[in-house]
Amino acid sequence: MKNKTNVLPREGEAQPSRCPDNTAFKQQRLPAWKPQLTIASVLSSFFLTGAFCLTVGVCLVLSANSVREIQIDYSDKCSDCSKLRENSSNWNKECHCSVNFTLKENILGDVFMYYGLQNFYQNHRRYVISRSDAQLLGRNVNIQRSYCAPFSTYRNGTPMAPCGAIANSIFNDTINLFYNHNSSVIQVPLLKTGNSWWTDKNVKFRNPESYNLSSAFAGTARPPYWQKPVYLLDEEDERNNGYLNDDFIIWMRVSAFATFRNLYRRVRRVRHFTEGLPAGNYTFHISYNFPVTRFKGRKHVILSTVVWSGGSNPFLGIAYLVSGTAATLTGFVITGIHLKLRKKKTYFQRR
Amino acid sequence: MSRKIAPGCFSTMAWKKHFFKETCCQCGAPDMETQNEELEKRGKVRKRKKKNENKRVIISNLPFGSKKWKENPNRHYDTNEIETTKYNILTFLPKNIYEQFHRFANIYFVFIALLNFVPVVQAFQPEVSVIPICVIMAITAIKDAWEDFRRYKLDKEINHMGCYIYSREEHAYVEKCWKDVRVGDFVQLQCNEIVPADILLLYSSDQNGICHLETANLDGETNLKQRRVVTGFSSQDTVFEPEFFQNTIICEMPNNDLNKFKGYMEQPDHEQVGLNIENLLLRGCTIRNTEAAAGIVIYAGHETKAMLNNSGPRYKRSRIEQRMNRDIFLCVGLLFVMCLVGAVGHGIWTGKFWEHPPYDVPDWNGNFVAPVLAGFYMFLTMIILLQILIPISLYVSIELVKLGQVFLIHNDIDLYDEEADLPIQCRALTITEDLGQIQYIFSDKTGTLTENKMVFRRCTVDGLEFSHQENDRRLKTQKALDLDREDFTKLQHFTLPPMNLGRAATIKPSTMRPLRRCQSDRARTQGHTRSRSVGRRDSSQSQVAFSSPIEKDVTPDSRLLRQVREAALQTESFSPFIHMKTSTSFTDFFLALAICNSVLVSTATAPRQRVTIPPPIKPSGITLEKIHQIFQRLKLASLSQSFSSSQSSSQLGASFSAKNTEEPLAVLESCDNENDSSASSGGQELQDKGSTEIGTASLDEVFRSATNTSLPTDFCYEAESPDEAALVYAAQAYGFILVSRTPEQVTVQLPQGTLLTFDILYTLGFDSVRRRMSVVVRHPLTKEIVVYTKGADSVIMDLLDNSTKGNISSDKRLKRIKERTQKHLDYYAHDGLRTLCIAKKVLNEDDFQKWANFRREAEAAIENRDELLIETAQHLETKLTLLGATGIEDRLQDGVPDTIVSLREAGIKVWVLTGDKQETAVNIAYSCKLLNQRDTVFTINTENKETCESLLNLTLEEVKKNYEYDKPQRKLFGIIPTSFSATEAPSPEFGLVIDGRTLDVIFQGGLEEKFLALARRCRSVLCCRSTPLQKSMVVKLVRRQLKAMTLSIGDGANDVSMIQAANVGIGISGQEGMQAVMASDFAISRFKHLKKLLLVHGHWCYARLAKMVIYFFYKNVCYVNLLFWYQFFCGFSGSTMIDYWQMIFFNLFFTSVPPLLFGALDRDVSAETLLRLPELYKNGQNSEIYNLTTFIITMLDAFYQSLICFFVPYLMYKDSDIDVFSFGNPINTISLLTILLHQALEMKTWTVLQLVVMICSVAFYLIFSIIYNAVCLLCSPPTNPYWIMERQLKDPIFYLLCLITPIIALLPRFVIFALRGTLGASLVLKAQQIEKLPKEQQDLEIQKLRSRKEATSGAPVASPASNDDLDQSSSHLCVSPFLPSAAALPPRDTENQGVSASNPLGRRTHDEGYYFFNRWAEEESAATDSSAGPSSGHQPLVASRETAPGQDGGKLTKDYLKNFHYGSHRRSVSSVTL
């Protein structure tokens, strides 16, 4: 078409007909389903949706209600410590505080212990990227070129291990739970491993290869805010040390919102606690290290159980209930319109 | 094959020497210029080059043949190698990228990608962020590369075609490739070869130095064109020897005018010979009927006229794209606001910390930026982050969708014309959806509305009218026959009528086949460009021997035939000065018809072979076929009751054979030497015989002789315009058979078989300025020099000899003839016939010589030759004697009225712009339902600005009055207020007829606005006698002032400007060549195809594209807003919760194909319903799918949906231990589902394809996410979505979220759709509902809808019954006012007739409540009454002319009233000018 004059007819060669093929596709006659959105045709879908949403909603709300959760804000209760931490020069001074609370009823089942932070913007763009996954994989990489800056190397060129702002600002409070059982204080056994994702622990995070951890991290230095190097994070358990430390791994999974919780420990279900946490008085012993007053943040510690539908957040159930109701109501309204129109006979098809 | 390289011994020294010599020569030759040049600075060398560029000097290559190419003086010219590719392998990348950067969006995206490399503002990993733009540009580049590669392959094929070039070494023509042809080479061409370059013809094997050329490849014209050897070369008998060619050719620079070439050839003795287009063989044409031709190459390769004419497809911006660009700017505004929010938010957020928190990461050096600066950086970051708010893939998607749409349009079998074997051609790829928004159609008449298939209908000779009733009847039966045959062939191909079967065996194949071959030959070589009439003739004659083609056979009027016979006898009896005057004018009339044209004769037996010697008539010439033809004539004649068919066919046959034995002798003799006494005696003999026969003249005899003489009707006439052919066939019917035509001579066979050979002294071709053509011939018998002129009646009438010669009686007679002829012409025009006047003039020898000298000078002139030629022609064509006039019918194409009615129902206004005369145009307008008999038709013909203005004002006032009256009525019924908006509003019962002169006044007098105000209120406008320029001006006016979508449709070269001026140009590939097609955006072969093209494809394309564009906006806004909402939770830091790869792929792959498919394939309403309910078209006309309101609504919906998609997961995961990407993953999935389901809601047609693509999109997303999340440990550091998808797929919350969120997001839209579907105001929805009904109910509902629409629109369309009634009552108008006996009715009668036609209108409209019509009609009739009398009723008008400008209102009104003619469009009326 374009080169009209260039198209040369070939002598003696019969040109095939230019008649277009009479195929359904080319003639745009493919068999088709033509859905029609009219009240009559969609009426059932409203009621069906409504019924379905209401059912699911009820289930969700019920299951969310079965979650037992206790949340304790200890940022004020440890005001001394928080004052101490306001001055960053006191970073190496230890500070401890205790928080008492009472469980009115048993928390049955698996009990999870979280620490919660408020107003901590882990999702800040420059914070989120300030890490080196390659380094955390145990690879010997030049972190100078990574996104870790300025938390990549010290002035003298020693690289930080682990590098980046996320690792640097790790939550370093230590929380222990004690059960005051008949005037005797029993430490609640807590599991510190197995809290992170399996894939993180086994694939995503690797310690550098070496005969022992300290030599593996030789030539590197701890991040500036840290009190001890990375290979001393858990001196008891070799498999929970270095980059493989569960607390570290969990911290490195940056949270989506400024207010968040991270899984800290799980109650080990032994002895008194085979059923969960029995009702009674408890005490949190907290080694207060993490400063929050600088950014007007708060710290919590949370004890909670989980169900199939997640935590205690009832929102999803409510959403289902509300939309189910809305769909049903709309269904009724349009049924009304439908009937009214039919009566009036101004309906198009009947006119 | 390749060019022979100069011998190796030719040293570099040698060629250097030559080179220097050459440069020396160059310095020496143009002294003046070099001197000038020395004064100028060196930098102006270019300018000098330009100066030289208005001439091109070419000499033969042969003297330089043995030398290297560099020394050749012709070396500066292009070689014949063509390269239409835009790129080559090396330049592709830079050039293509450069071209792509012409698109603003690409620059924008590249800028953003680059911005991302700046560390302080980067939002994503910079390497990744260049991917989308790269992909988009790569797709575009691949598309371009593919197109270019196709061009390359085609070029290569053409470049390697063979041709024969003269080689000096071999002293012969050797075969070489086309690409090796150089300017200055001698090329030899054989019959049926394609000309490789523009070649100056120096030799032809034809004895007259003529070469026939078929230019179908160039302009689609199938008739042969004659080219002649340059003067001075033609006489030589020997074969042309290139080596002796010493001349220099000086000609103009290459240009693209196919019909013009100027230059001269300087011989060694400085004698100059003029050259013109007649001497040039154009590249791409085919040599026909000439054994061999040779010439020198003038232009080669890209400089050839063919290539210069070859411009690629046009790029036009469609209306949707324009609107889209506007909306993109809205999006940019939105983006700006969002970025500003981000920037301010971030500034405040940063500022509220008195100490930097640990999550506020300092920059590389450990410094923190100030809040304000941080805010500014954040602004840029946000631009990067939210960039896809501007839909990056929209442009490339639109291009792809349009390709798909074009593909589907092109493949529509309904738009395929079987006769021409031609589907619709879409030449513009970018404006498919404009087809769905057309508001005004500007149509040409001839060839567009009509078939351009001319049928001789009537003629008037010497003031006597011959009605050709037999012919009428024949035409009617022909029509019936056509219909029968169509049904017949449809049913069964092989069952011929029994009579035919019985005789089929006796039909000699030799006589049958040639005819077929003649046609099929051409059909094969030119494919689609074959003219229609040929095609029909072919099929009909081979199938049914009885049938005769409409155009070819003319049944003579018996009365006229008798007179002609008598006259012819007298002419031949060597007594030219004795016979009656009338007889000569009869003879002259038909001689003029036969001679005065440029028809080419070829015979069927020797296809396309020009007949130089009249073929002896073989006895075998009488075939059964012919007998059948005769039979048919007899039958028809018996119908006319002027002939009693009592003769048997055997008798007839016997008489033929008896005659035929004698005739060849006479023919041959008379041919050999006309003046020879033996010939004259032969002629005498024949004449004697003839006279005896005629003496006993019964009608049988007349008929027999008529059929007899038409025996050698194997002549194929190839005319440049169908009118000419029709006239020649008419002459043939009366026995004046054009036997042969050469440039020097034309041979005509007279009724009695005598052959007269006229020497053609000059042919003054037809042009649109003169509007006539003439031939100057020397009469072989009387030796008189006669000028025969044929032309438009208005022109010829003015050129008639008005001088009184003293002879009062003859003067009176002439005057009477003129008057009568004029009257007849008016009737013809009224009947819708095309009129031509035939006139003659006898020159004496001296005058002629004087003029001939004058003419020769003009021909030799190089400067303004054209003007001179026209001037000389005008000089000759004066003082003519009127011979008569002809009326030719141009039949309406089938389906035209239906199409026009449908288009009008679709709310499209159809204007006809034609060069034809007013009466003809108006009649055609009525017959094709453009105007209705009920319509009030205003006719404005004036040459005075003031009058024109006041006429316009008054008309407008009246129209407005009616319009306003009409309006409230509509509101009463206004059930559907939205679908009938402003464009439909004007009351549709006015017609406006305006002529070219008035248009001129309007354009020059600045009355455009008034004209438009009036015209837009009229339902159709007819512009007659308009020039191509005026046509395009009208189109532009409407397009610019009314901001309307315009479409022009035409078939001829005169429509090109109009086609180009309109938004959409449509060419009809008809009989008038391909210029219109070349200029058009779409080329169809029949007017009726317009209906489906617009109503169906236009509607679909618009609906599809509009929905797709709006969907793209929705999609991007919806998706980008998710990121924006997240900024409120991350301190406006520019974080994303979605992995960047998944984000890129979201737009590029996951959600790109369904909208593409939707844009190409969705059908909201089926084709059948669209055709049955044309109002559906208004949907697109009013831009109902994509306008600002829908855009804003969609944007709001997008905001709502994105809010839902973000906040439902947010509220779900709030305060939990969710991490960033685990939060982003469900959001991404949800928005994908929502966006696809939104698409699903929009989709009206679900075929397997759509379903598969939909499912595939989701599946692809899931699979990609799973694989990506499983494999990518370090894919895009530092973000890492490892194993997120897998984990979430195990989480019931993820599924529950993905279920509820789309439901909430789409519920409102779903409810509104459902409500709209039920309460639905929109016609489209109704149509969709109708389609669900069973067949019969569908018809009923459509009927209902239509009738309701008519009621609401307030059109005075009564019930169908009254409609018919009216048609009948007014049908007498269409009945010809001619009666065979009464050649002329008194003018008064016709006047009354005209008025009476208007009166029923007035009455009827009165019934409808239009008082004003009635009043008007009464006044009109009163006015005519008052001016009634023997004198013309228009004299008062003429008298008022002087006072017109300063007239008071009252007088004007009167004038103005007189200028309205309801339905009466007689020339005498309208020609009165104010």
Coordinates of N, CA, C and O in Angstrom, one line a residue, chain A residues 1-2 6 8-10 17-20 27-28 32-34 36-37 39 46 52 119 121 123-127 129 133 139 150 197 199 203 253-257 259 261 294 308-309 313 315-316 320 323 341 347-348 351, chain B residues 122 157-158 161 310 313 349 355 359-362 408 411 413 416 421 426 525 1104 1126 1129 1133-1135 1163 1210-1212 1215 1217-1220 1245-1246 1274 1278 1280 1282-1283 1287 1293 1296 1300 1317-1319 1328-1329 1332 1344 1348:
Chain A
M1 N 0.8 -1.2 0.0 CA 0.0 0.0 0.0 C 0.9 1.2 0.0 O 0.6 2.2 -0.6
K2 N 1.9 1.1 0.7 CA 2.8 2.3 0.9 C 3.5 2.6 -0.4 O 3.5 3.7 -0.8
N6 N 5.6 0.9 -6.5 CA 6.6 -0.1 -6.6 C 6.0 -1.5 -6.7 O 6.7 -2.5 -7.1
L8 N 4.7 -4.3 -8.4 CA 4.6 -4.6 -9.8 C 3.8 -5.8 -10.1 O 4.0 -6.8 -9.4
P9 N 2.9 -5.7 -11.0 CA 2.2 -6.9 -11.3 C 3.0 -7.9 -12.1 O 3.8 -7.5 -12.9
R10 N 2.9 -9.1 -11.7 CA 3.7 -10.1 -12.4 C 2.9 -10.6 -13.6 O 1.8 -10.9 -13.5
S17 N -7.5 -13.7 -5.5 CA -8.5 -12.7 -5.2 C -8.1 -12.0 -3.9 O -7.5 -12.6 -3.0
R18 N -8.4 -10.7 -3.9 CA -8.1 -10.0 -2.7 C -9.3 -10.0 -1.7 O -9.3 -9.3 -0.7
C19 N -10.2 -10.9 -2.0 CA -11.4 -11.0 -1.1 C -10.9 -11.4 0.2 O -10.2 -12.4 0.3
P20 N -11.3 -10.7 1.3 CA -10.9 -11.1 2.6 C -11.5 -12.5 3.0 O -12.5 -12.8 2.5
Q27 N -14.2 -11.5 10.3 CA -15.5 -10.8 10.2 C -16.1 -10.4 11.5 O -17.3 -9.9 11.6
Q28 N -15.4 -10.6 12.5 CA -15.8 -10.2 13.9 C -17.1 -10.8 14.2 O -18.0 -10.2 14.7
A32 N -19.9 -15.2 21.0 CA -19.5 -14.4 22.2 C -20.6 -14.4 23.2 O -21.8 -14.5 22.8
W33 N -20.2 -14.3 24.4 CA -21.1 -14.1 25.5 C -21.3 -12.6 25.7 O -20.3 -11.9 25.9
K34 N -22.5 -12.1 25.7 CA -22.6 -10.7 25.9 C -23.4 -10.5 27.2 O -24.6 -10.5 27.2
Q36 N -25.2 -8.8 30.2 CA -26.0 -7.6 30.2 C -26.2 -7.3 31.7 O -26.7 -8.1 32.5
L37 N -25.8 -6.1 32.0 CA -26.0 -5.7 33.4 C -27.3 -5.0 33.6 O -27.4 -3.8 33.4
I39 N -30.9 -5.0 36.3 CA -31.2 -5.3 37.6 C -31.6 -6.8 37.7 O -31.2 -7.6 38.5
F46 N -26.3 -10.0 43.9 CA -26.2 -9.2 45.1 C -26.5 -10.0 46.4 O -25.8 -10.0 47.4
F52 N -22.8 -14.6 51.3 CA -21.4 -15.1 51.4 C -20.6 -14.3 52.4 O -20.0 -14.7 53.3
N119 N 5.6 4.8 66.2 CA 6.2 6.0 65.6 C 7.7 5.7 65.2 O 8.5 6.6 65.1
Y121 N 9.6 4.8 62.1 CA 9.3 4.7 60.7 C 10.4 3.8 60.0 O 11.3 4.2 59.4
N123 N 9.7 2.1 57.7 CA 9.4 2.1 56.2 C 9.9 3.4 55.5 O 9.6 3.6 54.4
H124 N 10.7 4.1 56.2 CA 11.3 5.3 55.5 C 12.2 4.8 54.4 O 12.9 3.9 54.5
R125 N 12.0 5.5 53.2 CA 12.7 5.0 52.0 C 14.2 4.8 52.2 O 14.7 3.8 51.9
R126 N 14.8 5.8 52.8 CA 16.3 5.7 52.9 C 16.7 4.7 53.9 O 17.7 4.1 53.9
Y127 N 15.8 4.4 54.9 CA 16.0 3.4 55.9 C 15.8 2.0 55.3 O 16.6 1.1 55.5
I129 N 16.2 0.9 52.4 CA 17.2 0.4 51.4 C 18.6 0.3 52.1 O 19.5 -0.1 51.5
D133 N 22.0 -7.1 51.3 CA 21.5 -8.5 51.3 C 22.7 -9.4 51.0 O 22.7 -10.5 51.5
R139 N 28.4 -13.3 51.9 CA 29.3 -13.1 50.8 C 30.3 -11.9 51.2 O 29.9 -11.0 51.9
P150 N 25.4 6.0 55.2 CA 26.7 6.1 55.7 C 27.1 5.1 56.7 O 28.1 5.2 57.4
W197 N 11.1 -16.4 59.7 CA 10.7 -17.2 58.6 C 11.8 -18.3 58.4 O 13.0 -18.0 58.4
T199 N 12.6 -19.6 55.6 CA 13.4 -19.2 54.4 C 14.4 -18.2 54.8 O 15.5 -18.2 54.2
V203 N 17.9 -19.6 54.1 CA 18.3 -19.2 52.8 C 18.8 -17.8 52.7 O 19.9 -17.5 52.2
R253 N 13.6 -7.6 58.7 CA 12.4 -7.6 57.9 C 11.6 -6.3 58.3 O 10.9 -6.3 59.3
V254 N 11.9 -5.3 57.5 CA 11.4 -4.0 58.0 C 9.8 -3.9 57.9 O 9.2 -4.5 57.0
S255 N 9.3 -3.3 58.9 CA 7.8 -3.3 59.0 C 7.2 -2.3 58.0 O 7.8 -1.3 57.6
A256 N 6.0 -2.5 57.8 CA 5.3 -1.7 56.8 C 4.8 -0.4 57.3 O 4.6 0.6 56.5
F257 N 4.6 -0.3 58.6 CA 4.1 0.9 59.2 C 4.9 1.4 60.3 O 5.8 0.7 60.9
T259 N 3.9 2.1 63.3 CA 3.5 1.4 64.5 C 3.5 -0.1 64.1 O 2.8 -0.5 63.2
R261 N 4.7 -4.3 65.5 CA 5.2 -5.3 66.5 C 6.1 -6.3 65.8 O 5.9 -6.6 64.6
R294 N 13.5 10.1 71.5 CA 14.0 11.0 70.5 C 13.0 11.2 69.4 O 12.9 12.3 68.8
W308 N -6.3 -18.9 63.0 CA -6.1 -19.1 61.5 C -6.3 -17.7 60.8 O -5.7 -17.5 59.7
S309 N -7.1 -16.9 61.3 CA -7.3 -15.6 60.6 C -6.4 -14.5 61.1 O -6.7 -13.3 60.9
N313 N -6.9 -8.5 65.3 CA -7.5 -7.4 64.5 C -8.8 -7.9 63.9 O -8.9 -8.8 63.1
F315 N -10.8 -6.3 61.9 CA -11.2 -5.5 60.8 C -11.8 -6.4 59.7 O -12.8 -6.0 59.1
L316 N -11.1 -7.4 59.3 CA -11.5 -8.2 58.1 C -12.9 -8.7 58.3 O -13.7 -8.6 57.4
Y320 N -16.1 -7.7 56.1 CA -17.0 -8.7 55.4 C -18.4 -8.5 55.8 O -19.4 -8.5 55.0
S323 N -19.7 -5.2 54.2 CA -20.0 -5.3 52.7 C -21.1 -6.3 52.4 O -21.9 -6.1 51.5
L341 N -40.7 -0.4 38.7 CA -40.6 -0.2 37.3 C -41.5 -1.1 36.5 O -42.2 -0.7 35.6
Y347 N -40.9 0.2 31.7 CA -39.8 -0.7 31.5 C -39.6 -0.8 30.0 O -40.6 -1.0 29.2
F348 N -38.5 -0.7 29.6 CA -38.2 -0.6 28.1 C -38.8 -1.8 27.4 O -39.4 -1.7 26.4
R351 N -42.6 -2.0 26.9 CA -43.4 -0.9 26.4 C -43.9 -1.2 25.0 O -43.2 -1.9 24.2
Chain B
Q122 N 16.6 9.9 44.0 CA 16.2 8.6 43.4 C 15.1 7.9 44.2 O 15.2 7.9 45.4
E157 N 13.9 -6.2 -4.5 CA 13.2 -6.9 -5.7 C 13.1 -5.9 -6.9 O 13.4 -6.3 -8.0
I158 N 12.8 -4.7 -6.6 CA 12.6 -3.8 -7.7 C 14.0 -3.4 -8.3 O 14.1 -3.4 -9.5
M161 N 15.3 -5.9 -11.0 CA 14.6 -6.2 -12.2 C 15.4 -5.9 -13.4 O 16.3 -5.0 -13.3
N310 N 5.3 9.4 -4.5 CA 5.0 8.3 -3.7 C 5.3 8.6 -2.2 O 6.3 8.4 -1.7
P313 N 2.1 6.6 4.1 CA 0.8 6.9 4.7 C 0.9 8.2 5.5 O 2.0 8.5 6.0
W349 N 7.1 16.7 58.1 CA 7.4 15.5 58.8 C 8.9 15.5 59.3 O 9.2 15.2 60.4
E355 N 15.4 16.0 67.1 CA 16.7 15.2 67.0 C 16.4 14.2 65.9 O 15.3 13.7 65.8
Y359 N 15.8 6.2 62.2 CA 15.3 5.8 60.9 C 15.5 6.9 59.9 O 15.3 6.7 58.7
D360 N 15.9 8.1 60.4 CA 16.1 9.1 59.4 C 17.6 9.0 59.0 O 18.5 9.5 59.8
V361 N 17.8 8.4 57.9 CA 19.2 8.0 57.6 C 19.9 9.2 56.9 O 19.3 9.8 56.0
P362 N 21.0 9.6 57.4 CA 21.7 10.8 56.8 C 22.3 10.4 55.4 O 22.3 9.2 55.0
L408 N -8.9 -5.3 10.9 CA -10.2 -5.8 10.9 C -11.1 -5.1 9.8 O -11.9 -5.7 9.1
N411 N -10.3 -6.3 6.5 CA -10.7 -7.7 6.2 C -12.2 -7.8 6.2 O -12.7 -8.9 6.1
I413 N -15.5 -8.3 4.8 CA -15.9 -8.8 3.5 C -17.1 -8.0 2.9 O -17.3 -7.9 1.7
Y416 N -15.8 -5.3 0.6 CA -15.1 -5.8 -0.5 C -15.9 -5.7 -1.8 O -17.1 -6.0 -1.7
D421 N -12.6 -6.5 -7.4 CA -11.7 -7.4 -6.6 C -10.9 -6.5 -5.7 O -9.7 -6.5 -5.7
C426 N -7.0 0.9 3.8 CA -6.8 1.9 4.9 C -5.4 2.5 4.7 O -4.4 1.8 4.9
T525 N -3.5 -8.2 -15.3 CA -2.4 -7.3 -15.1 C -2.6 -6.2 -14.1 O -1.7 -5.7 -13.4
R1104 N -14.4 1.4 21.1 CA -13.3 0.6 21.6 C -12.1 1.5 22.1 O -11.6 1.4 23.2
Y1126 N 0.4 5.3 50.4 CA 1.4 4.7 51.3 C 2.3 5.8 51.8 O 2.8 5.7 52.9
F1129 N 1.9 7.0 55.2 CA 2.3 6.1 56.3 C 3.8 5.9 56.4 O 4.3 5.2 57.2
S1133 N 8.2 9.7 52.5 CA 9.6 9.5 52.2 C 9.9 8.8 50.8 O 11.0 8.6 50.4
G1134 N 8.8 8.6 50.1 CA 8.9 8.0 48.7 C 9.1 6.5 48.8 O 9.7 6.0 47.8
S1135 N 8.8 5.9 49.8 CA 8.9 4.4 49.9 C 7.9 3.7 49.0 O 6.8 4.3 48.8
R1163 N -17.2 -5.5 21.0 CA -18.3 -5.0 20.2 C -19.4 -4.7 21.2 O -20.0 -5.6 21.7
Y1210 N -4.6 -2.2 54.5 CA -3.9 -1.4 55.6 C -4.6 -1.7 56.9 O -4.0 -2.0 57.9
L1211 N -5.9 -1.5 56.9 CA -6.7 -1.7 58.2 C -6.5 -3.2 58.7 O -6.5 -3.4 59.8
M1212 N -6.4 -4.0 57.7 CA -6.2 -5.4 58.1 C -4.9 -5.6 58.8 O -4.8 -6.3 59.8
D1215 N -0.8 -2.4 62.7 CA -0.3 -2.8 64.0 C 0.2 -4.2 64.1 O 0.4 -4.7 65.2
D1217 N 2.7 -7.5 62.6 CA 4.1 -7.6 62.3 C 4.4 -7.7 60.8 O 5.4 -8.3 60.4
I1218 N 3.5 -7.2 60.0 CA 3.7 -7.3 58.6 C 4.9 -6.5 58.1 O 5.1 -5.4 58.7
D1219 N 5.6 -7.0 57.2 CA 6.7 -6.2 56.6 C 6.3 -5.5 55.3 O 5.2 -5.8 54.8
V1220 N 7.2 -4.6 54.9 CA 6.8 -3.7 53.8 C 6.3 -4.5 52.6 O 5.2 -4.3 52.0
T1245 N -18.4 -7.9 25.1 CA -18.3 -9.1 24.4 C -17.3 -10.0 24.9 O -16.1 -9.6 25.0
W1246 N -17.7 -11.2 25.3 CA -16.7 -12.1 25.8 C -16.6 -13.3 24.8 O -17.5 -14.1 24.7
L1274 N 18.8 -11.9 45.2 CA 19.6 -10.7 45.2 C 19.3 -9.9 43.8 O 20.1 -9.3 43.3
P1278 N 18.5 -3.0 47.0 CA 18.5 -3.7 48.3 C 17.1 -4.2 48.7 O 17.0 -4.8 49.7
N1280 N 14.0 -6.8 48.6 CA 14.1 -8.3 48.4 C 12.8 -8.9 48.8 O 12.6 -9.1 50.0
Y1282 N 11.9 -11.9 48.9 CA 12.1 -13.3 48.8 C 11.0 -14.1 49.6 O 10.7 -13.8 50.8
W1283 N 10.4 -15.0 48.9 CA 9.4 -16.0 49.4 C 8.1 -15.4 50.0 O 7.4 -16.0 50.7
R1287 N 4.6 -17.6 50.9 CA 4.1 -17.5 52.3 C 2.7 -17.1 52.3 O 1.8 -17.6 53.0
I1293 N -5.8 -15.3 55.1 CA -6.1 -13.9 55.1 C -5.9 -13.3 53.7 O -6.6 -12.5 53.3
L1296 N -8.8 -14.1 51.6 CA -10.0 -13.4 52.1 C -9.9 -11.9 51.7 O -10.9 -11.3 51.2
I1300 N -12.5 -9.9 49.2 CA -13.4 -8.8 49.6 C -13.1 -7.5 49.0 O -14.0 -6.7 48.6
G1317 N -28.4 0.0 33.3 CA -28.9 -1.0 32.3 C -30.4 -1.2 32.4 O -31.0 -1.5 31.4
T1318 N -31.0 -0.9 33.5 CA -32.4 -1.0 33.6 C -33.2 0.2 33.3 O -34.0 0.3 32.5
L1319 N -32.7 1.3 34.0 CA -33.4 2.6 33.8 C -32.9 3.2 32.5 O -33.6 4.1 31.9
Q1328 N -28.4 -3.0 23.1 CA -27.9 -4.3 23.6 C -29.0 -5.1 24.1 O -29.0 -6.4 23.9
Q1329 N -30.0 -4.5 24.7 CA -31.1 -5.3 25.2 C -31.9 -5.9 24.1 O -32.3 -7.0 24.1
K1332 N -30.8 -9.1 22.7 CA -31.1 -10.3 23.4 C -32.4 -11.0 23.0 O -32.7 -12.1 23.3
K1344 N -40.1 0.5 17.0 CA -40.6 1.3 18.1 C -39.6 2.4 18.4 O -40.0 3.6 18.6
R1348 N -40.2 6.4 18.0 CA -40.2 7.3 19.2 C -39.1 8.3 18.9 O -39.3 9.5 19.3

